[in-house]
Amino acid sequence: AAEPVTGTVPVAEEEEEEDDNDDDLAGRFLQLEREQSALLQALPPFGEPVSHVYHPLDYAWEPHCDFVRRYCRTPKRVLFLGMNPGPFGMAQTGVPFGEVWHVREWLRVVGGVKKPPSEHPKRPVLGLTCRRAEVS
């Protein structure tokens, strides 16, 4: 069961220039993610039975940037081998392995989440206001 949403969710107020600043570690990391995301989106589309593909680094870029800028300030010894976004995790927040309540309340990540261009009717993107919890 998901925790109740309390109050409003603030939206990050960052200048566009900050996202493009690759002088710091977070900026370099975000630039690499943009490049990899573009390569993934250039792949041919999936066929049946896949009907919807979400790209959270497009529509949830603001909270993703907030997460990276908060927690990727110094070098880390980390290797992400896969990102299973889940319909109520990264697909909602743009934060890897991030279940909504924990991203919003524990990590204190903020930012606006847009609607993806093609949204599955049973898996709506509600962003940081989503009340459902990821089961994994």
C-alpha positions in Angstrom: 0.0 0.0 0.0 1.3 3.4 -0.9 1.6 6.2 1.7 -0.8 9.1 1.3 0.3 12.2 -0.6 0.6 15.1 1.7 0.4 18.7 0.5 1.6 19.8 -2.9 4.7 18.6 -4.7 7.1 21.5 -5.4 8.6 21.9 -8.8 12.3 22.4 -9.3 13.2 25.9 -10.3 16.4 25.5 -12.2 17.8 27.6 -15.0 18.1 25.8 -18.4 21.8 26.5 -18.4 22.3 24.4 -15.3 21.3 21.2 -17.2 23.8 22.0 -19.9 26.7 22.6 -17.4 29.0 19.7 -18.1 31.8 21.2 -16.0 30.8 19.2 -12.9 30.3 15.5 -12.4 26.5 15.6 -12.4 26.5 17.7 -15.6 28.8 15.2 -17.4 26.6 12.3 -16.2 23.5 14.0 -17.5 25.1 14.7 -20.8 26.1 11.0 -21.1 22.5 10.0 -20.3 21.1 12.3 -23.0 23.5 10.8 -25.5 22.6 7.2 -24.5 18.8 8.0 -24.5 19.1 9.4 -28.0 20.8 6.2 -29.2 18.1 4.1 -27.6 15.3 6.1 -29.2 16.9 5.7 -32.6 16.4 1.9 -32.4 13.6 0.5 -34.5 10.2 0.3 -32.7 9.2 -2.9 -30.9 6.5 -5.0 -32.6 3.6 -6.9 -31.1 2.8 -7.5 -28.3 4.5 -4.3 -27.2 2.0 -1.4 -27.5 3.6 1.3 -25.4 7.2 2.3 -24.6 7.9 5.0 -22.0 11.0 7.2 -22.0 11.1 8.7 -18.5 14.3 10.6 -19.2 12.2 12.7 -21.7 9.0 13.4 -19.8 10.4 13.2 -16.2 13.7 15.0 -16.9 13.2 17.6 -14.2 13.0 15.2 -11.2 15.7 13.1 -12.8 18.0 16.1 -13.0 17.2 17.0 -9.4 18.1 13.5 -8.3 21.4 13.4 -10.2 22.4 16.9 -9.1 21.7 16.0 -5.5 23.3 12.6 -5.3 26.0 12.6 -8.0 28.2 15.3 -6.7 31.3 13.2 -6.0 32.8 10.2 -7.8 31.1 6.9 -6.8 32.0 3.2 -7.4 28.7 2.2 -8.8 27.7 0.1 -11.8 24.0 0.1 -12.8 23.5 -3.1 -14.8 19.9 -2.5 -15.7 17.1 -0.2 -15.1 13.7 -1.8 -14.6 11.5 1.3 -14.4 8.3 -0.4 -13.4 5.0 1.4 -14.0 5.0 2.9 -10.5 8.7 3.6 -10.1 11.1 5.2 -12.6 8.3 5.5 -15.1 6.6 8.0 -12.7 9.6 9.8 -11.3 12.6 9.5 -13.7 14.6 8.2 -10.7 16.3 4.8 -11.2 14.9 2.2 -8.9 12.8 4.9 -7.3 9.4 4.1 -5.9 7.3 7.3 -5.8 6.8 7.8 -2.1 10.5 7.2 -1.4 11.6 9.5 -4.2 9.4 12.3 -3.0 9.5 12.0 0.8 12.8 10.3 1.6 15.1 11.5 -1.2 13.2 14.9 -1.4 13.4 15.0 -5.2 11.3 17.6 -6.9 10.3 18.5 -10.5 7.5 18.5 -13.0 6.6 15.4 -14.9 4.9 15.7 -18.3 2.7 13.1 -19.9 4.4 10.7 -22.3 3.3 11.0 -26.0 1.6 7.5 -25.8 0.2 6.5 -22.5 -1.1 3.0 -21.6 -4.7 3.5 -20.1 -3.8 1.1 -17.2 -0.4 2.7 -16.6 -1.0 6.5 -16.4 1.9 8.7 -15.6 1.0 10.9 -12.6 4.5 11.8 -11.6 5.4 12.6 -8.0 1.7 12.7 -7.1 1.2 9.0 -8.0 -0.3 7.1 -5.0 0.5 3.6 -6.2 3.6 1.7 -5.0 6.0 -0.4 -7.0 5.8 -4.0 -5.9 9.4 -5.0 -6.7 
